[in-house]
Coordinates of C-alpha atoms in Angstrom, one line a residue:
M4 CA 121.0 144.0 115.3
S5 CA 117.9 146.2 115.3
H6 CA 114.7 145.0 113.8
R7 CA 112.3 147.2 111.8
P8 CA 109.0 147.5 113.6
K9 CA 106.0 146.1 111.8
L10 CA 103.0 148.2 111.0
A11 CA 99.7 146.6 112.2
N12 CA 96.4 147.2 110.4
F13 CA 97.9 149.6 107.9
I14 CA 95.4 151.9 106.1
S15 CA 96.6 154.4 103.6
I16 CA 96.3 158.0 104.7
K17 CA 94.2 158.8 101.6
W18 CA 91.6 156.3 102.7
K19 CA 91.6 157.7 106.2
Y20 CA 91.0 161.2 105.0
L21 CA 88.5 159.9 102.4
I22 CA 86.5 158.1 105.0
A23 CA 86.5 161.0 107.4
F24 CA 85.7 163.6 104.7
S25 CA 82.9 161.3 103.3
L26 CA 81.4 160.9 106.7
L27 CA 81.4 164.6 107.3
L28 CA 79.8 165.3 103.9
F29 CA 77.3 162.6 104.5
I30 CA 76.3 164.1 107.8
V31 CA 76.1 167.6 106.2
N32 CA 74.1 166.4 103.2
F33 CA 71.8 164.2 105.3
G34 CA 71.2 167.2 107.7
L35 CA 70.4 169.5 104.8
A36 CA 68.1 167.0 103.2
W37 CA 66.3 166.4 106.5
Q38 CA 66.1 170.2 107.1
A39 CA 64.7 170.7 103.6
S40 CA 62.1 167.9 104.2
L41 CA 61.1 169.5 107.5
S42 CA 60.8 172.9 105.7
L43 CA 58.6 171.4 103.0
K44 CA 56.4 169.7 105.5
Q45 CA 56.1 172.9 107.5
Q46 CA 55.2 174.9 104.4
F47 CA 52.7 172.3 103.5
L48 CA 51.2 172.4 107.0
Q49 CA 50.9 176.2 106.7
Y50 CA 49.4 175.8 103.2
Q51 CA 46.8 173.3 104.7
Q52 CA 45.9 175.7 107.5
K53 CA 45.5 178.5 105.0
N54 CA 43.6 176.3 102.6
S55 CA 41.4 175.1 105.5
E56 CA 40.6 178.6 106.6
Q57 CA 39.9 179.6 103.0
S58 CA 37.6 176.6 102.5
R59 CA 35.7 177.5 105.7
Q60 CA 35.2 181.1 104.4
Q61 CA 34.0 179.7 101.1
L62 CA 31.5 177.4 102.8
F63 CA 30.3 180.1 105.1
G64 CA 30.0 182.4 102.2
L65 CA 27.9 179.9 100.3
L66 CA 25.7 179.2 103.3
N67 CA 25.1 182.9 103.9
S68 CA 24.4 183.3 100.2
S69 CA 21.9 180.4 100.3
Y70 CA 20.2 181.8 103.4
D71 CA 20.1 185.3 101.7
L72 CA 18.6 183.7 98.6
L73 CA 15.8 182.0 100.7
V74 CA 15.1 185.3 102.4
Q75 CA 15.0 187.3 99.2
T76 CA 12.8 184.6 97.6
A77 CA 10.4 184.9 100.6
Y78 CA 10.2 188.6 100.2
T79 CA 9.6 188.2 96.5
V80 CA 6.7 185.7 96.7
Q81 CA 5.0 187.0 99.8
H82 CA 2.9 189.4 97.7
S83 CA 1.5 186.6 95.6
F84 CA -0.8 185.1 98.2
N85 CA -3.3 186.1 100.8
I86 CA -2.1 185.7 104.4
D87 CA -5.6 184.7 105.5
Q88 CA -5.3 181.5 103.4
G89 CA -3.0 179.9 106.0
N90 CA -1.0 177.1 104.4
I91 CA 0.3 177.8 100.9
K92 CA 0.1 175.5 98.0
K93 CA 1.9 176.0 94.7
Q94 CA -1.4 176.2 93.0
T95 CA -2.2 179.4 94.9
L96 CA 1.0 181.2 93.7
N97 CA 1.2 183.2 90.6
E98 CA 3.3 182.3 87.6
T99 CA 6.2 184.6 88.5
S100 CA 6.5 183.2 92.0
L101 CA 6.4 179.6 90.7
E102 CA 9.1 180.4 88.3
I103 CA 11.3 181.9 91.1
I104 CA 10.7 178.9 93.3
D105 CA 11.6 176.4 90.6
T106 CA 14.6 178.4 89.6
H107 CA 16.0 178.4 93.1
H108 CA 15.1 174.8 93.7
I109 CA 12.8 175.6 96.7
E110 CA 11.7 172.3 98.2
A111 CA 9.0 173.5 100.6
I112 CA 7.1 176.7 101.4
H113 CA 4.8 177.2 104.3
L114 CA 2.9 180.2 105.8
F115 CA 2.5 180.3 109.5
T116 CA 0.5 182.8 111.6
K117 CA 0.4 183.2 115.3
D118 CA -3.0 181.6 115.4
N119 CA -2.3 178.8 112.8
L120 CA 1.0 177.0 113.4
D121 CA -0.1 173.6 111.9
I122 CA 0.9 172.2 108.5
S123 CA -1.5 170.4 106.3
N124 CA 1.0 167.9 104.8
K125 CA 2.4 165.8 107.6
N126 CA 5.1 164.3 105.3
T127 CA 6.7 167.6 104.8
L128 CA 10.2 167.8 106.3
I129 CA 10.3 170.6 108.8
P130 CA 12.2 171.1 112.1
P131 CA 10.5 169.5 115.1
D132 CA 10.7 172.8 117.1
Y133 CA 9.4 174.9 114.2
K134 CA 6.5 176.3 116.3
K135 CA 8.9 177.8 118.9
Q136 CA 11.0 179.3 116.1
V137 CA 8.0 180.8 114.4
L138 CA 6.8 182.5 117.5
K139 CA 10.4 183.8 118.1
V140 CA 10.5 185.2 114.6
I141 CA 7.1 186.9 115.0
E142 CA 8.3 188.4 118.3
S143 CA 11.7 189.5 117.1
E144 CA 10.6 190.5 113.6
H145 CA 14.0 189.1 112.3
S146 CA 14.4 186.2 109.9
Y147 CA 15.9 183.0 111.2
S148 CA 18.0 180.5 109.1
D149 CA 19.4 177.1 109.9
I150 CA 20.0 173.5 108.8
F151 CA 17.6 170.7 109.5
C152 CA 18.4 167.0 109.0
D153 CA 16.1 164.0 109.2
Q154 CA 16.2 161.6 106.2
H155 CA 18.2 164.2 104.4
C156 CA 19.4 167.8 105.2
S157 CA 17.8 171.0 104.1
L158 CA 18.6 174.7 104.4
Y159 CA 15.6 176.7 105.6
S160 CA 14.7 180.3 106.4
M161 CA 11.8 181.7 108.4
V162 CA 11.0 185.2 107.2
P163 CA 8.6 187.6 109.0
I164 CA 5.9 189.2 106.9
L165 CA 5.7 192.7 108.1
Q166 CA 2.5 194.6 108.2
P167 CA 2.3 198.4 108.9
D168 CA 1.6 197.8 112.5
R169 CA 2.9 194.4 113.4
T170 CA 4.2 191.0 112.2
T171 CA 1.3 188.9 111.3
A172 CA 2.9 185.8 109.7
V173 CA 6.1 183.9 109.0
L174 CA 7.0 182.5 105.6
F175 CA 9.0 179.2 105.7
L176 CA 11.2 178.2 102.7
S177 CA 13.6 175.3 102.4
K178 CA 15.9 173.8 99.9
S179 CA 18.2 170.8 99.7
V180 CA 21.7 171.1 101.1
A181 CA 23.0 169.0 98.2
E182 CA 23.2 172.1 96.0
L183 CA 25.3 173.8 98.5
L184 CA 27.8 170.9 98.7
E185 CA 28.0 170.7 94.9
N186 CA 28.7 174.4 94.6
F187 CA 31.4 174.2 97.2
F188 CA 33.0 171.3 95.4
R189 CA 32.9 173.2 92.1
I190 CA 34.5 176.3 93.7
S191 CA 37.1 174.7 95.9
G192 CA 37.7 171.3 94.3
N193 CA 37.4 169.6 97.7
D194 CA 34.7 167.1 98.7
I195 CA 32.4 168.0 101.6
A196 CA 29.9 166.2 103.7
L197 CA 27.4 167.0 106.5
V198 CA 27.4 164.5 109.3
N199 CA 26.0 163.9 112.7
S200 CA 28.9 163.2 115.0
E201 CA 26.7 161.8 117.8
M202 CA 24.7 159.4 115.6
N203 CA 27.7 158.6 113.4
K204 CA 25.5 159.2 110.4
I205 CA 26.3 160.9 107.1
F206 CA 23.4 163.0 105.8
A207 CA 24.8 164.6 102.7
L208 CA 28.0 164.6 100.7
S209 CA 29.3 165.8 97.4
H210 CA 30.6 162.5 95.9
S211 CA 29.1 159.5 97.8
Q212 CA 31.0 156.8 95.9
Q213 CA 34.4 158.3 96.5
I214 CA 34.3 159.5 100.1
S215 CA 31.4 157.7 101.7
P216 CA 33.4 154.5 102.7
L217 CA 36.2 156.7 104.1
L218 CA 33.8 158.8 106.2
K219 CA 32.0 155.7 107.5
Q220 CA 35.3 154.2 108.6
V221 CA 36.3 157.5 110.3
M222 CA 32.9 157.9 112.0
L223 CA 33.1 154.4 113.5
N224 CA 36.4 155.4 115.3
K225 CA 35.5 157.0 118.6
T226 CA 39.0 157.8 119.6
I227 CA 40.0 160.1 116.7
N228 CA 40.3 163.8 116.9
R229 CA 37.2 165.2 115.3
H230 CA 38.9 168.4 114.3
H231 CA 41.8 167.7 112.1
L232 CA 42.7 164.3 110.7
E233 CA 45.0 162.7 108.1
V234 CA 43.8 159.4 106.9
A235 CA 45.3 156.8 104.5
W236 CA 42.6 155.1 102.4
E237 CA 43.0 152.8 99.5
G238 CA 46.5 153.9 98.6
K239 CA 45.7 157.6 98.9
S240 CA 46.0 160.2 101.7
F241 CA 43.2 162.5 102.8
N242 CA 43.0 165.5 105.1
L243 CA 39.7 165.8 107.0
E244 CA 38.6 169.1 108.6
F245 CA 35.6 168.9 111.0
F246 CA 33.9 172.1 112.0
N247 CA 30.6 173.6 112.9
Y248 CA 28.8 176.5 111.3
P249 CA 28.1 179.0 114.1
E250 CA 24.4 178.7 113.8
T251 CA 24.4 174.9 113.1
P252 CA 23.4 172.7 116.0
K253 CA 26.4 171.1 117.6
P254 CA 25.9 167.4 116.6
F255 CA 25.9 168.4 113.0
Q256 CA 29.4 169.0 111.5
F257 CA 30.7 169.8 108.1
V258 CA 33.6 167.7 107.0
I259 CA 35.9 169.0 104.2
V260 CA 37.8 166.1 102.6
T261 CA 41.0 167.1 100.7
D262 CA 43.0 164.6 98.7
I263 CA 46.6 165.4 99.7
T264 CA 48.2 162.4 98.0
D265 CA 49.9 164.4 95.3
N266 CA 51.2 166.9 97.9
L267 CA 52.7 164.2 100.1
Q268 CA 54.2 162.4 97.2
A269 CA 55.7 165.6 95.9
I270 CA 57.3 166.2 99.4
E271 CA 58.6 162.6 99.5
Q272 CA 59.9 162.9 95.9
S273 CA 61.6 166.2 96.8
S274 CA 63.1 164.6 99.9
R275 CA 64.4 161.7 97.8
D276 CA 65.8 164.0 95.2
S277 CA 67.6 166.0 97.9
M278 CA 69.0 162.9 99.3
L279 CA 70.0 161.6 95.9
Y280 CA 71.6 164.8 94.9
G281 CA 73.4 164.8 98.2
L282 CA 74.7 161.3 97.6
L283 CA 75.8 162.2 94.1
G284 CA 77.6 165.3 95.5
L285 CA 79.2 163.0 98.1
L286 CA 80.3 160.6 95.5
S287 CA 81.7 163.4 93.3
S288 CA 83.5 164.9 96.2
M289 CA 85.0 161.5 97.1
L290 CA 86.2 161.0 93.6
V291 CA 87.7 164.5 93.5
L292 CA 89.3 164.1 96.9
L293 CA 90.7 160.7 95.8
Y294 CA 92.1 162.2 92.6
L295 CA 93.7 165.1 94.5
M296 CA 95.3 162.8 97.1
A297 CA 96.5 160.2 94.7
K298 CA 99.6 162.1 93.6
P299 CA 100.7 163.3 97.1
V300 CA 100.2 159.8 98.5
S301 CA 102.3 158.3 95.6
R302 CA 105.1 160.8 96.4
I303 CA 105.0 159.8 100.1
L304 CA 105.2 156.2 99.1
F305 CA 108.1 156.9 96.7
L306 CA 109.9 158.6 99.5
S307 CA 109.3 155.8 102.0
K308 CA 110.4 153.3 99.4
H309 CA 113.8 155.0 98.7
L310 CA 114.7 156.3 102.2
P311 CA 116.3 152.9 103.1
L312 CA 118.9 153.7 100.4
L313 CA 120.4 156.2 102.8
A314 CA 120.8 153.5 105.4
S315 CA 122.8 151.3 102.9
M316 CA 124.9 154.4 102.0
Q317 CA 123.6 154.6 98.4
H318 CA 123.4 158.3 98.5
D319 CA 124.1 158.9 94.9
K320 CA 121.4 156.5 93.8
F321 CA 119.0 158.1 96.2
K322 CA 119.6 161.5 94.8
A323 CA 119.5 160.3 91.2
E324 CA 116.1 158.6 91.8
F325 CA 114.7 161.7 93.4
Q326 CA 116.0 164.0 90.7
S327 CA 114.4 161.9 88.0
H328 CA 111.1 161.5 89.8
R329 CA 110.7 165.0 91.1
K330 CA 109.0 167.6 88.8
Q331 CA 109.3 171.3 89.0
S332 CA 106.1 173.2 89.8
L333 CA 105.2 176.9 90.0
I334 CA 103.8 176.5 93.5
S335 CA 105.5 174.3 96.1
D336 CA 103.9 172.6 99.1
E337 CA 104.9 170.6 102.1
L338 CA 105.8 167.5 100.0
D339 CA 108.1 169.6 97.9
R340 CA 109.9 170.8 101.1
L341 CA 110.0 167.2 102.3
E342 CA 111.7 166.0 99.1
L343 CA 114.2 168.9 99.1
T344 CA 114.9 168.2 102.8
S345 CA 115.4 164.5 102.0
I346 CA 117.9 165.4 99.2
E347 CA 119.8 167.8 101.6
L348 CA 119.8 165.0 104.2
A349 CA 121.3 162.6 101.7
E350 CA 124.0 165.1 100.8
Q351 CA 124.9 165.7 104.4
L352 CA 124.9 162.0 105.2
Q353 CA 127.2 161.4 102.2
A354 CA 129.6 164.1 103.3
S355 CA 129.6 162.8 106.9
E356 CA 130.1 159.3 105.6
K357 CA 133.1 160.4 103.5
D358 CA 134.5 162.2 106.5
L359 CA 134.1 159.2 108.7
I360 CA 135.7 156.9 106.2
W361 CA 138.6 159.3 105.7
Q362 CA 139.1 159.5 109.5
A363 CA 139.0 155.7 109.8
E364 CA 141.7 155.3 107.1
H365 CA 144.0 158.2 107.9
D366 CA 146.2 159.4 110.7
A367 CA 144.6 162.4 112.5
L368 CA 147.9 164.2 113.0
T369 CA 149.7 164.0 109.6
G370 CA 146.8 163.1 107.3
L371 CA 148.7 160.1 106.1
K372 CA 147.1 156.7 105.6
N373 CA 147.0 154.8 108.8
R374 CA 148.0 151.2 109.5
H375 CA 144.6 149.8 108.6
R376 CA 144.5 151.5 105.2
F377 CA 148.1 150.7 104.6
R378 CA 147.4 147.0 105.0
Q379 CA 144.7 147.1 102.4
D380 CA 146.8 149.0 99.9
F381 CA 149.9 146.8 100.6
E382 CA 147.9 143.6 100.0
Q383 CA 146.6 145.0 96.7
I384 CA 150.1 146.1 95.6
L385 CA 151.6 142.7 96.6
N386 CA 148.9 140.8 94.7
N387 CA 149.5 142.9 91.6
A388 CA 153.2 142.4 91.8
I389 CA 152.8 138.7 92.1
R390 CA 150.2 138.6 89.3
F391 CA 152.1 140.8 86.9
Q392 CA 155.7 139.9 88.0
H393 CA 156.5 143.4 89.2
E394 CA 159.2 144.3 91.6
G395 CA 158.7 146.6 94.6
A396 CA 160.1 147.7 97.9
L397 CA 158.9 148.2 101.4
L398 CA 160.7 150.9 103.4
Y399 CA 160.2 151.3 107.1
F400 CA 161.9 154.1 108.9
D401 CA 161.9 155.8 112.3
L402 CA 163.0 159.1 113.8
D403 CA 166.1 158.9 115.9
Q404 CA 166.1 160.7 119.2
F405 CA 162.4 161.7 118.8
K406 CA 161.9 160.9 122.5
D407 CA 164.4 163.6 123.5
V408 CA 162.4 166.1 121.5
N409 CA 159.2 165.3 123.3
D410 CA 161.0 165.3 126.7
T411 CA 162.8 168.6 126.2
S412 CA 160.4 170.6 124.0
G413 CA 157.0 169.0 124.7
H414 CA 154.6 166.8 122.8
T415 CA 153.3 169.8 120.8
T416 CA 156.8 170.3 119.3
G417 CA 157.1 166.6 118.7
D418 CA 153.8 166.7 116.8
I419 CA 155.0 169.6 114.7
L420 CA 158.2 167.7 113.9
I421 CA 156.2 164.6 112.8
K422 CA 154.1 166.7 110.5
L423 CA 157.1 168.4 108.9
V424 CA 158.8 165.1 108.3
A425 CA 155.5 163.7 106.8
E426 CA 155.2 166.7 104.5
Q427 CA 158.8 166.4 103.3
V428 CA 158.5 162.7 102.6
Q429 CA 155.1 163.2 100.9
K430 CA 156.7 165.6 98.4
T431 CA 159.3 163.0 97.3
I432 CA 157.0 160.1 96.6
R433 CA 155.1 159.4 93.4
N434 CA 151.3 159.1 93.0
T435 CA 151.6 155.3 92.6
E436 CA 153.5 154.9 95.9
V437 CA 152.0 154.6 99.3
F438 CA 153.1 156.5 102.3
A439 CA 151.6 155.7 105.7
R440 CA 152.2 156.2 109.4

């Protein structure tokens, strides 16, 4: 007796395909979300680079404008004093020059000649090497502008006063760098500071309360890259750009501080949204796939449940169950073919079974019932006769001299003779009577 093999660790095919399909979609969605995040970060980096370059150009433009303003102011006020006076005091300037100086927030103004390079007010902030610069301007007859930092930082310009034959004096004007930083903040919206990278000192900045603690912390760190830096500070993210103005001494650096918190949060939010939409798409796809596979899997289960009916020779029941369960559709698929093949198989098995049963109960030569079937029918007839008090008869006959026919004419002729006799006897009996060989 054969035993049906047991299925170990059974998992429905729909769950197998669902898991495989879900894993594939998850990898695709995660890859797309990751690629989108990288793309956003790359775009933001390009935006930062562009914004950094734009901020530099804006600052350089403001610096050049400030220097030009100092030079123009010097040319404007130089006619309001006598060069021979030496050092200039505001009291010696006319009303127009004073108005111009106040309007442009000029901090200091000095007149130097080749023979008089001293200043009367020792507390006046002026570059320590101013004498060398004055002589250079007199010799070159070109103005010179730069930044000077001591207690605070100032923009200054040295402008040659040209006479018909030679340069006789140099006019020195300076103004605070704070106005430059405020103008930069107003134009770009970014904070800016002027620092000494060697002394780790902050000389000027646009909003001291907001960025001073951040810059002090950064300046104390000797290992950081003093060119481009992203810093997290008090729950916010800042981008710091360090650079020198071409004419600014190397220790002094401008630092542009940009609050990039909103930008990074937008990138993170976009990445989370992409992942969320991907997961929602994955869940939707899983539900759709589960719905699409539910019916085919149920048909397969129905088939596997009813196939054992064929083994128990319940072909008619098998066909009836399939006919009632199966629905006609305009488009067929593999399962439809499988169901039709199963029905055809049932019909073929039923026909083969009938043929086998007939062969088991009938004589192969004459087609008459054989001894086995005759015993079954005889027992039934005998039981009915006893039960219902019927009478009956059992006739047994043989063919005389049949051996002589086989010996003289062959077995084939003998078989023909048996068949003829069987046909003649079959014609004489009634339907209720049994004739067997």
